[in-house]
């Protein structure tokens, strides 16, 4: 009898001890991101479940926060010493956070476990801050030209070539856009093209000009080649009459995909991520490079995954970041058209096989892959956040919305932007 | 029970303090301390994370030489001048109409009050649609009169009037309700007496309604001005301060400085400029009120 009781107490103790010990061992990681699309949130959750099954000692709590307030919220949380262990960082904010000394230096870990040379050039330059790495690139996204094939067929026009080497020059492009613009009386029922204004720097770079000097200490939009490129964008709307006003989309509550679908616009410049939604729609879409002035170029960027310096579980956090940047995790989102891979190996013929999805990617999409591989880094990534913000929302809006001449605006803004660049 | 304890328990002030404590604590922690802290911060340079450096009056000097600040200040005044007088006149007219014994008056009152209880975000989104230059309702109606409407929210000239119209529409119901309450507090006997003396409807309005409504009017004016100086949400959603800063107001610029550019030191003086602006305007009105408000 006595023995039995002792046995029971011993057993209970054993159970108690074992459960409490596993409880002590399990680490809870806080992970914060924003919702780019419901689909992205879903695949993050699926990915996290996969990660937790592989690492039973780590539990990940994911909180999505609206993008507009994400970075200010993250910063206040850091100031309040309660930031998440792992988080997204928009590439435009990455350097601001790195400069504030709040991110874990991942240089050694990336070098030894992933290898920076395996990333495509634009992702490499994005990640490197004074030769150090504070965040791992999630993927790449680049502006491309989407078009509705039905509208081309109706006008009896041939599609834009997907091969960057064969893409039309600007004049040919404007010519086609004119043919795709349909008016009834004063009203334009179908516009030829929309979106260059939102990705204006691609046109500037395509004309052999630059937005800033190489060391980002001065703005260079006042140079004739840059002015010429900006003028071409203005002309699309004012002279050629093939493009609607800039906030066309926001004002209508429709997005690019819906504009193409409803035939309000025949061609659209948008980030490659739009393919995810376009692929689900019931009309044939095409993808092409942007038309060239001198060179066929695009730019790349995408958010990074970083670890907070104040995190108590840096090793576990690194495991998560490494998982999130693995090609395997990335491929799920590439297959649905939302992302493009950021590893060189994924652009070889064998690599492309791993993610190319005929249900999503149009037939000639493979001709376009080098375009993403060779993309330049988007200038917003390195320019300080405030300088870029003032440039795009205040100064350039004078050109887009207040009808001020390109020459006047680009020349008068120099001092202001240069000050902000060197602050 | 000891005498001392008894003394405390039967002391009224003790209970007053106890019951006021939760409210006061909230005020202290969430309002008073931040207000004082931001005053201190207005003399420093701070990005929320780094060290706080004392810079004296530099932030105030920057503000004075900052052309954006003056633009934003003017936009705030423009917005106030646009919303307050028009908003008050229209809501007063509505209140007078809805004070009559019309069939279904309660439904009308509810309808006009609906925008007040709707979320600003939803209201702003709907108005963005109305203002759409291509498919929007407003330009469609204008086109019936052969007028080509502007592209409201993307025009540097029309974006602010567009925001003002939305704000007036949204705030109408609240002022109307206050005026209605004021109107119903005016005894009918005055009007009867005036009618016997042969007063017309304008005389009744200007000699009876307006003076007896003046306390309500005073309250409505003060609150409307304060609210319009503090406007933020509809601007943040509808235009984001653009295009080319034509609709950016003080609070929006403050928000940008603090939470987009992370310059707490530069944001705090803007808050104090706003505070003194509201303070002075309110003070002047309080002084003036003796001349026209009848209690």
XYZ file of C-alpha atoms in Angstrom:
718
model
C 0.000 0.000 0.000
C 2.657 2.374 1.107
C 4.704 1.556 -1.953
C 1.799 2.159 -4.275
C 1.230 5.629 -2.911
C 4.885 6.429 -3.213
C 4.848 5.129 -6.773
C 1.878 7.351 -7.622
C 3.502 10.436 -6.151
C 6.649 9.647 -8.062
C 4.701 9.265 -11.317
C 2.817 12.504 -10.829
C 6.043 14.281 -10.087
C 7.602 12.805 -13.188
C 4.750 13.952 -15.435
C 4.812 17.357 -13.833
C 8.527 17.720 -14.256
C 8.577 16.574 -17.850
C 5.780 18.884 -18.974
C 7.242 21.835 -17.172
C 10.615 21.160 -18.668
C 9.258 21.087 -22.228
C 7.337 24.254 -21.484
C 10.506 25.924 -20.405
C 12.290 24.803 -23.523
C 9.767 26.071 -26.027
C 10.615 29.483 -27.366
C 7.976 31.877 -28.612
C 9.103 34.113 -31.439
C 7.150 37.211 -32.318
C 7.027 37.915 -36.042
C 5.510 41.026 -37.586
C 4.750 41.755 -41.239
C 2.184 43.491 -43.384
C -0.432 42.042 -45.662
C 0.490 42.622 -49.307
C -2.350 40.331 -50.313
C -4.533 37.801 -48.464
C -2.719 35.141 -50.425
C 0.638 36.240 -49.062
C -0.641 36.097 -45.501
C -1.967 32.601 -46.163
C 1.314 31.362 -47.535
C 3.169 32.928 -44.630
C 0.923 31.010 -42.257
C 1.383 27.754 -44.185
C 5.122 28.383 -44.243
C 5.202 29.077 -40.515
C 3.349 25.844 -39.764
C 5.937 23.997 -41.811
C 8.686 25.752 -39.881
C 7.130 24.921 -36.514
C 6.739 21.254 -37.423
C 10.410 21.133 -38.341
C 11.378 23.038 -35.190
C 9.039 21.824 -32.418
C 10.912 23.869 -29.825
C 10.001 27.139 -31.547
C 6.558 28.672 -31.647
C 6.009 31.616 -34.004
C 3.303 34.212 -33.412
C 2.592 36.150 -36.601
C 0.960 39.593 -36.517
C 0.197 41.447 -39.738
C -0.019 45.243 -39.418
C -1.295 47.584 -42.184
C 1.631 48.696 -44.331
C 1.011 52.424 -43.912
C 1.601 52.304 -40.183
C 3.986 49.358 -40.102
C 7.351 51.125 -39.841
C 6.271 53.796 -37.382
C 4.708 51.111 -35.228
C 7.860 49.004 -35.369
C 9.986 51.969 -34.357
C 7.754 52.890 -31.422
C 7.771 49.273 -30.311
C 11.565 49.310 -30.369
C 11.586 52.535 -28.390
C 9.257 50.857 -25.894
C 11.545 47.808 -25.777
C 8.768 45.471 -26.885
C 9.527 44.923 -30.556
C 8.966 41.573 -32.302
C 11.979 39.281 -32.713
C 11.678 38.975 -36.489
C 9.996 41.391 -38.871
C 9.623 42.562 -42.455
C 11.365 45.765 -43.479
C 10.429 47.589 -46.663
C 13.575 48.098 -48.707
C 13.046 51.880 -48.589
C 13.163 51.803 -44.763
C 15.902 49.183 -44.401
C 18.815 51.624 -44.367
C 17.027 53.961 -41.952
C 16.677 51.135 -39.453
C 20.185 49.795 -40.048
C 21.590 53.274 -39.346
C 19.761 53.375 -36.016
C 21.675 50.360 -34.770
C 18.612 48.292 -33.896
C 19.127 45.342 -36.229
C 21.256 42.260 -35.594
C 24.337 42.137 -37.825
C 23.806 39.044 -39.983
C 26.922 39.386 -42.164
C 28.766 36.291 -40.873
C 25.693 34.103 -40.840
C 24.661 35.052 -44.398
C 28.228 34.590 -45.640
C 28.680 31.173 -44.072
C 25.172 29.734 -44.444
C 23.608 31.349 -47.519
C 26.297 33.196 -49.448
C 25.649 36.706 -50.670
C 26.986 35.871 -54.151
C 24.050 33.525 -54.682
C 21.666 36.484 -54.779
C 20.908 38.403 -57.963
C 22.848 41.713 -58.236
C 19.970 44.035 -57.262
C 19.269 41.993 -54.118
C 22.962 42.003 -53.218
C 23.253 45.790 -53.359
C 19.977 46.073 -51.515
C 21.204 43.974 -48.576
C 24.700 45.431 -48.257
C 25.049 48.521 -46.067
C 28.736 49.499 -45.865
C 29.566 45.856 -46.602
C 27.421 44.619 -43.724
C 24.151 42.716 -43.898
C 21.309 43.489 -41.482
C 18.444 41.828 -43.308
C 17.898 39.039 -45.799
C 16.087 39.802 -49.052
C 12.724 38.053 -49.345
C 12.435 38.018 -53.146
C 12.469 40.544 -55.967
C 9.702 42.474 -57.698
C 10.100 44.703 -60.753
C 7.882 46.978 -62.812
C 6.854 45.367 -66.125
C 4.347 46.058 -68.892
C 1.110 44.071 -68.626
C -1.403 44.071 -71.472
C -4.799 42.667 -72.347
C -4.365 40.463 -75.424
C -8.036 40.744 -76.388
C -7.710 44.488 -76.892
C -4.667 43.986 -79.136
C -6.539 41.369 -81.171
C -9.516 43.659 -81.566
C -7.288 46.429 -82.932
C -5.409 43.936 -85.109
C -2.046 44.792 -83.543
C 0.833 42.457 -82.764
C 1.758 41.974 -79.100
C 4.794 43.658 -77.556
C 7.792 41.245 -77.681
C 8.686 39.593 -74.375
C 12.372 39.352 -75.218
C 14.072 42.426 -73.692
C 16.487 42.591 -76.652
C 13.582 42.963 -79.074
C 11.357 45.293 -77.081
C 9.979 48.356 -78.893
C 11.517 51.754 -78.573
C 9.478 54.579 -77.110
C 8.167 55.997 -80.412
C 6.896 52.649 -81.621
C 5.317 52.139 -78.220
C 3.511 55.508 -78.301
C 2.343 54.666 -81.805
C 0.710 51.443 -80.614
C -0.714 53.195 -77.550
C -2.397 55.720 -79.822
C -4.008 52.941 -81.811
C -5.276 51.426 -78.580
C -6.831 54.679 -77.357
C -10.541 54.803 -78.127
C -12.566 57.968 -77.725
C -16.259 58.659 -77.910
C -16.751 62.373 -78.215
C -14.720 64.120 -75.522
C -14.535 61.084 -73.286
C -11.816 58.506 -73.582
C -13.350 55.057 -73.265
C -10.135 53.118 -73.462
C -6.691 54.466 -72.692
C -3.592 53.122 -74.395
C -1.403 52.960 -71.305
C -1.291 53.769 -67.617
C 1.336 53.737 -64.891
C 4.588 55.302 -66.098
C 4.154 58.113 -63.647
C 4.233 55.663 -60.720
C 7.487 54.150 -61.962
C 8.991 57.304 -63.490
C 12.576 56.405 -62.542
C 12.566 53.444 -64.951
C 12.066 55.849 -67.866
C 14.823 58.114 -66.542
C 17.262 55.197 -66.225
C 16.246 53.885 -69.641
C 17.331 57.183 -71.195
C 20.854 56.687 -69.845
C 20.245 59.255 -67.102
C 20.188 58.743 -63.347
C 18.106 59.985 -60.430
C 21.013 60.591 -58.064
C 24.792 60.638 -58.332
C 26.431 57.245 -57.662
C 27.137 58.170 -54.024
C 23.588 59.515 -53.547
C 24.880 62.902 -52.452
C 23.195 64.912 -55.220
C 20.115 64.708 -57.370
C 20.660 64.565 -61.136
C 17.131 64.927 -62.505
C 17.983 68.415 -63.792
C 20.271 66.891 -66.430
C 18.854 67.069 -69.971
C 18.510 63.290 -70.466
C 16.507 62.975 -67.240
C 14.343 65.978 -68.083
C 13.703 64.503 -71.504
C 12.529 61.221 -69.952
C 10.173 62.958 -67.502
C 8.806 65.042 -70.367
C 8.039 61.847 -72.318
C 5.888 60.652 -69.415
C 4.048 63.992 -69.254
C 3.557 63.895 -73.023
C 1.807 60.520 -72.850
C -1.051 62.297 -71.136
C -0.857 65.849 -72.434
C 0.462 65.567 -75.985
C -0.246 62.024 -77.143
C -3.483 61.703 -75.167
C -2.923 57.992 -74.541
C -2.680 58.020 -70.715
C -5.145 59.087 -68.013
C -4.258 61.294 -65.035
C -1.939 59.889 -62.414
C -4.308 58.924 -59.628
C -6.604 57.206 -62.094
C -6.492 53.949 -60.175
C -6.709 55.175 -56.606
C -9.593 57.417 -57.525
C -11.583 54.703 -59.181
C -11.080 52.188 -56.401
C -9.987 49.697 -59.036
C -6.542 48.223 -59.276
C -4.405 47.571 -62.315
C -5.818 44.128 -62.866
C -9.414 45.352 -62.853
C -8.520 48.212 -65.213
C -7.072 45.784 -67.725
C -9.946 43.379 -67.267
C -12.660 45.965 -67.840
C -10.785 47.340 -70.865
C -10.362 50.820 -69.416
C -6.678 50.576 -70.216
C -4.941 48.360 -72.797
C -1.428 48.350 -71.315
C -0.341 48.976 -67.761
C 2.990 49.472 -66.020
C 2.860 47.765 -62.653
C 4.951 45.705 -60.289
C 5.420 42.077 -61.284
C 3.372 41.111 -58.206
C 0.172 42.026 -60.079
C 0.528 38.777 -62.014
C -0.923 36.897 -59.049
C -4.281 38.611 -59.415
C -4.202 38.904 -63.208
C -3.633 35.181 -63.613
C -6.896 34.454 -61.825
C -8.939 36.620 -64.183
C -10.791 35.457 -67.249
C -8.911 37.240 -70.021
C -5.594 36.492 -71.749
C -2.787 38.610 -70.334
C 0.630 39.304 -71.712
C 3.794 40.502 -69.995
C 6.564 42.481 -71.668
C 9.558 44.610 -70.695
C 9.132 48.372 -70.473
C 9.681 50.209 -73.791
C 13.171 51.644 -74.139
C 14.491 55.109 -74.757
C 18.135 54.021 -74.965
C 18.284 50.784 -72.925
C 15.729 48.188 -71.911
C 15.901 48.233 -68.129
C 13.830 47.655 -65.043
C 14.524 48.049 -61.341
C 14.125 45.572 -58.516
C 13.360 45.800 -54.815
C 11.412 43.836 -52.195
C 11.118 43.659 -48.439
C 13.767 42.118 -46.206
C 13.537 39.940 -43.111
C 15.474 41.262 -40.137
C 16.067 40.507 -36.448
C 15.723 42.988 -33.609
C 18.852 43.642 -31.565
C 16.810 43.436 -28.384
C 15.518 39.950 -29.167
C 16.117 37.348 -26.465
C 16.109 34.468 -28.926
C 18.535 35.520 -31.627
C 19.498 31.965 -32.623
C 15.891 30.862 -33.062
C 15.162 34.131 -34.853
C 17.977 33.417 -37.307
C 16.528 29.950 -37.975
C 13.254 31.619 -38.927
C 14.904 34.250 -41.126
C 16.915 31.536 -42.854
C 13.738 29.554 -43.448
C 11.891 32.599 -44.819
C 14.688 33.298 -47.259
C 15.035 29.708 -48.433
C 14.301 29.018 -52.073
C 11.794 26.423 -51.001
C 9.658 28.929 -49.106
C 10.093 31.522 -51.831
C 9.044 29.141 -54.599
C 5.515 28.816 -53.209
C 4.978 32.535 -53.687
C 6.787 32.664 -57.019
C 4.573 29.909 -58.393
C 1.430 31.962 -57.824
C 2.892 35.049 -59.502
C 3.299 37.290 -56.477
C 7.096 37.181 -56.160
C 10.101 36.608 -58.392
C 13.117 34.619 -57.151
C 16.141 36.495 -55.826
C 18.708 33.694 -56.306
C 20.810 33.411 -59.441
C 20.333 29.636 -59.449
C 16.606 30.065 -59.997
C 17.211 31.779 -63.347
C 19.046 28.891 -65.012
C 16.917 26.625 -67.248
C 16.781 24.017 -64.436
C 16.019 26.717 -61.864
C 13.179 28.137 -63.918
C 11.591 24.678 -64.121
C 11.219 24.708 -60.345
C 8.917 27.701 -60.279
C 7.554 28.257 -63.776
C 3.823 27.684 -63.595
C 1.957 27.645 -66.957
C -1.322 28.402 -65.159
C 0.077 31.736 -63.979
C 3.023 32.736 -66.117
C 2.134 33.580 -69.744
C 3.620 31.388 -72.489
C 6.491 33.718 -73.417
C 7.356 34.587 -69.813
C 10.610 32.624 -69.955
C 11.970 35.114 -72.505
C 11.541 37.773 -69.848
C 13.373 36.132 -66.941
C 16.757 37.762 -67.616
C 15.017 41.089 -67.283
C 14.442 40.389 -63.568
C 17.876 38.836 -63.120
C 19.625 41.948 -64.467
C 17.338 44.543 -62.860
C 19.016 47.566 -61.323
C 18.329 48.468 -57.713
C 15.400 50.852 -57.304
C 16.852 54.272 -56.297
C 14.347 54.609 -53.424
C 16.178 51.853 -51.542
C 19.379 53.798 -50.952
C 18.065 57.379 -50.917
C 17.058 58.524 -47.417
C 13.362 58.038 -46.811
C 12.552 61.719 -46.402
C 14.472 62.825 -49.503
C 12.646 60.257 -51.619
C 9.311 61.168 -50.096
C 9.717 64.897 -50.708
C 10.969 64.224 -54.228
C 8.094 61.986 -55.263
C 5.138 63.385 -53.355
C 5.939 67.080 -53.337
C 8.289 68.066 -56.111
C 7.337 65.651 -58.894
C 3.635 66.070 -58.141
C 4.073 69.657 -59.273
C 4.812 68.209 -62.715
C 2.125 65.524 -62.668
C -0.742 67.464 -61.131
C -0.022 71.191 -61.096
C 1.115 71.414 -64.730
C 4.449 72.986 -63.858
C 7.176 72.596 -66.511
C 9.679 69.745 -66.037
C 12.658 72.067 -66.450
C 11.478 74.535 -63.824
C 10.619 71.906 -61.195
C 13.748 69.784 -61.609
C 15.982 72.833 -61.433
C 14.310 74.529 -58.490
C 14.207 71.417 -56.297
C 17.963 70.727 -56.370
C 18.955 72.522 -53.156
C 16.109 71.113 -51.150
C 16.678 67.484 -52.177
C 20.463 67.759 -51.881
C 20.056 69.037 -48.321
C 17.864 66.086 -47.441
C 20.299 63.657 -49.068
C 23.132 64.902 -46.898
C 21.265 65.321 -43.636
C -12.020 51.040 14.437
C -9.489 53.629 15.325
C -10.436 57.252 15.469
C -7.934 58.126 12.779
C -9.355 55.685 10.264
C -12.872 56.833 11.060
C -11.842 60.368 10.353
C -10.543 59.443 6.934
C -13.564 57.383 6.000
C -16.041 60.075 6.905
C -14.050 62.732 5.097
C -15.843 63.743 1.875
C -12.650 64.847 0.173
C -11.233 61.377 0.590
C -14.116 59.874 -1.372
C -14.029 62.605 -3.953
C -10.364 61.831 -4.496
C -11.019 58.082 -4.703
C -13.734 58.457 -7.327
C -11.798 60.991 -9.360
C -8.624 58.950 -9.256
C -9.243 56.616 -12.236
C -10.174 59.490 -14.490
C -7.355 61.660 -13.249
C -4.790 58.878 -13.624
C -5.846 58.380 -17.219
C -5.571 62.093 -17.867
C -2.199 62.263 -16.144
C -0.631 59.309 -17.943
C -2.109 59.694 -21.397
C -2.488 63.457 -21.721
C -0.681 65.620 -19.197
C 2.648 63.767 -19.150
C 2.904 63.473 -22.953
C 2.006 67.150 -23.287
C 4.776 68.118 -20.900
C 7.189 65.629 -22.451
C 6.566 66.986 -25.929
C 7.283 70.480 -24.637
C 10.632 69.249 -23.399
C 11.242 67.347 -26.630
C 10.644 70.461 -28.701
C 14.092 71.665 -27.567
C 15.842 68.445 -28.538
C 16.830 66.293 -31.465
C 15.518 62.755 -31.071
C 14.634 59.903 -33.441
C 12.838 57.744 -30.839
C 15.766 55.333 -30.484
C 19.017 57.253 -30.296
C 20.222 59.679 -27.670
C 18.260 62.816 -26.899
C 20.363 65.867 -27.733
C 19.466 69.293 -26.434
C 19.449 71.786 -29.293
C 17.841 74.839 -27.705
C 15.516 76.802 -29.935
C 16.884 75.308 -33.167
C 13.670 73.413 -33.896
C 11.616 76.584 -33.587
C 14.067 78.444 -35.809
C 13.906 75.647 -38.393
C 10.154 75.876 -38.379
C 10.149 79.609 -39.048
C 12.502 79.231 -42.003
C 10.699 76.130 -43.308
C 8.596 77.081 -46.321
C 6.588 73.850 -46.010
C 5.492 74.834 -42.503
C 4.063 78.146 -43.717
C 2.318 76.408 -46.564
C 0.814 73.885 -44.178
C -0.227 76.623 -41.750
C -1.980 78.484 -44.553
C -3.690 75.255 -45.651
C -5.003 74.796 -42.097
C -6.423 78.322 -42.058
C -7.860 77.852 -45.554
C -9.533 74.639 -44.408
C -10.961 76.343 -41.303
C -12.270 79.324 -43.249
C -13.822 76.907 -45.715
C -15.507 74.523 -43.300
C -16.599 76.569 -40.277
C -18.795 79.421 -41.628
C -20.418 77.367 -44.360
C -20.893 74.368 -42.083
C -22.604 76.492 -39.437
C -24.911 78.307 -41.845
C -26.062 75.112 -43.544
C -26.582 73.208 -40.301
C -28.547 76.115 -38.814
C -30.792 76.189 -41.857
C -31.293 72.453 -41.619
C -32.085 72.691 -37.917
C -34.727 75.352 -38.537
C -36.349 73.296 -41.275
C -36.270 70.100 -39.229
C -37.690 71.929 -36.212
C -40.967 72.345 -38.115
C -43.720 69.814 -37.812
C -43.178 68.022 -41.114
C -44.245 64.447 -41.786
C -41.380 62.039 -41.187
C -39.216 64.695 -39.544
C -37.561 62.109 -37.335
C -36.405 60.161 -40.354
C -34.843 63.272 -41.845
C -33.094 64.083 -38.584
C -31.698 60.558 -38.470
C -30.585 60.749 -42.106
C -28.681 63.988 -41.552
C -27.105 62.590 -38.421
C -25.967 59.402 -40.137
C -22.662 60.809 -41.515
C -21.650 61.836 -37.992
C -21.761 58.296 -36.676
C -20.250 56.779 -39.821
C -16.557 56.069 -39.650
C -14.417 58.773 -41.230
C -12.487 56.155 -43.160
C -15.628 54.803 -44.798
C -16.906 58.310 -45.542
C -13.592 59.321 -47.087
C -13.553 56.209 -49.262
C -17.057 56.849 -50.574
C -16.246 60.466 -51.344
C -13.131 59.381 -53.207
C -15.496 57.551 -55.535
C -17.827 60.511 -55.850
C -14.886 62.728 -56.792
C -13.475 60.355 -59.378
C -12.940 62.431 -62.507
C -13.801 59.630 -64.956
C -16.603 57.654 -63.345
C -17.493 59.762 -60.310
C -21.019 60.856 -59.473
C -20.125 64.530 -59.058
C -18.583 64.973 -62.489
C -21.445 62.983 -63.987
C -23.959 65.429 -62.541
C -21.832 68.365 -63.695
C -21.686 66.878 -67.187
C -25.492 66.987 -67.346
C -25.136 70.768 -67.170
C -22.403 70.648 -69.813
C -19.683 71.389 -67.294
C -16.455 69.396 -67.499
C -15.624 68.766 -63.844
C -12.024 68.970 -62.648
C -10.079 65.936 -61.466
C -10.950 66.869 -57.912
C -8.503 65.112 -55.640
C -5.527 65.248 -57.989
C -5.739 68.935 -58.785
C -3.749 71.345 -56.650
C -6.596 73.865 -56.952
C -9.566 71.609 -56.275
C -8.261 69.059 -53.784
C -8.738 71.336 -50.761
C -12.280 72.447 -51.707
C -13.104 68.773 -52.223
C -11.876 67.868 -48.739
C -13.766 70.857 -47.309
C -17.044 69.745 -48.910
C -16.633 66.260 -47.461
C -15.875 67.637 -43.998
C -18.892 69.944 -44.037
C -21.117 67.059 -45.090
C -19.728 64.841 -42.361
C -20.028 67.434 -39.583
C -23.430 68.818 -40.550
C -25.510 66.457 -38.442
C -23.714 67.143 -35.187
C -24.087 70.916 -35.370
C -27.649 70.480 -36.560
C -28.457 68.427 -33.481
C -27.032 71.086 -31.169
C -28.992 73.811 -32.951
C -32.155 71.711 -32.780
C -31.769 71.378 -29.029
C -31.202 75.122 -28.798
C -34.238 75.886 -30.945
C -36.478 73.673 -28.884
C -35.397 75.493 -25.766
C -36.890 78.753 -27.046
C -40.381 79.173 -25.532
C -43.165 79.544 -28.075
C -44.663 82.451 -26.123
C -42.008 84.846 -27.493
C -43.029 84.082 -31.045
C -46.715 84.456 -30.203
C -46.083 87.831 -28.594
C -44.051 88.932 -31.611
C -46.789 87.854 -33.996
C -49.337 89.914 -32.097
C -47.004 92.875 -32.482
C -46.984 92.164 -36.231
C -43.430 90.834 -36.629
C -42.585 89.110 -39.920
C -40.650 85.886 -40.135
C -37.287 87.624 -40.699
C -37.866 89.869 -37.693
C -38.755 86.828 -35.594
C -35.620 85.039 -36.735
C -33.214 87.919 -36.210
C -34.774 89.351 -33.035
C -35.813 86.173 -31.225
C -34.267 83.030 -32.668
C -30.709 84.267 -33.192
C -30.217 86.024 -29.832
C -31.756 83.158 -27.871
C -29.673 80.688 -29.847
C -26.453 82.611 -29.205
C -25.122 80.381 -26.376
C -25.512 77.350 -28.655
C -24.012 79.289 -31.534
C -21.046 80.253 -29.380
C -20.424 76.662 -28.405
C -20.767 75.428 -31.987
C -18.380 78.065 -33.349
C -15.686 77.319 -30.768
C -15.920 73.564 -31.192
C -15.987 73.763 -34.995
C -12.895 75.934 -35.118
C -10.968 73.693 -32.728
C -11.997 70.606 -34.666
C -11.029 72.071 -37.993
C -7.624 73.146 -36.725
C -7.071 69.555 -35.678
C -8.294 67.931 -38.892
C -6.319 64.841 -39.872
C -8.110 61.615 -40.755
C -10.107 62.604 -43.825
C -7.058 64.335 -45.287
C -4.792 61.415 -44.497
C -7.130 59.029 -46.292
C -8.466 61.127 -49.153
C -5.343 62.883 -50.375
C -2.477 61.997 -48.043
C -1.701 65.719 -47.974
C -1.161 65.851 -51.729
C -1.034 66.625 -54.555
C 2.186 68.580 -54.071
C 1.210 69.315 -50.431
C -1.851 71.296 -51.422
C -3.983 69.640 -48.719
C -1.346 69.004 -46.064
C -2.373 70.573 -42.729
C -0.559 71.161 -39.419
C -1.462 67.825 -37.829
C -0.580 65.957 -41.007
C 2.824 67.636 -41.176
C 3.330 66.891 -37.503
C 2.487 63.236 -38.079
C 4.873 63.043 -41.021
C 7.710 64.582 -39.053
C 7.184 62.321 -36.075
C 6.238 58.976 -37.594
C 7.475 59.039 -41.167
C 10.720 60.971 -40.794
C 11.170 60.080 -37.103
C 12.006 63.614 -36.007
C 10.278 63.977 -32.652
C 12.104 67.212 -31.892
C 10.884 68.811 -35.084
C 7.326 67.544 -34.654
C 6.806 68.874 -31.114
C 7.049 72.614 -31.912
C 4.317 72.128 -34.525
C 2.069 70.784 -31.779
C 2.771 73.879 -29.708
C 2.117 76.210 -32.625
C -1.211 74.443 -33.030
C -1.919 74.729 -29.316
C -1.246 78.454 -29.139
C -3.211 79.061 -32.311
C -6.272 77.337 -30.867
C -5.687 79.005 -27.502
C -5.523 82.525 -28.935
C -8.492 82.066 -31.243
C -10.577 80.687 -28.396
C -9.477 83.462 -26.032
C -10.423 86.162 -28.521
C -13.818 84.568 -28.954
C -14.391 84.322 -25.213
C -13.636 88.038 -24.902
C -15.857 88.908 -27.828
C -18.654 86.660 -26.665
C -19.735 89.165 -24.015
C -20.854 91.462 -26.798
C -23.190 89.060 -28.529
C -23.971 86.025 -26.426
C -27.163 86.371 -24.368
C -27.598 84.053 -21.412
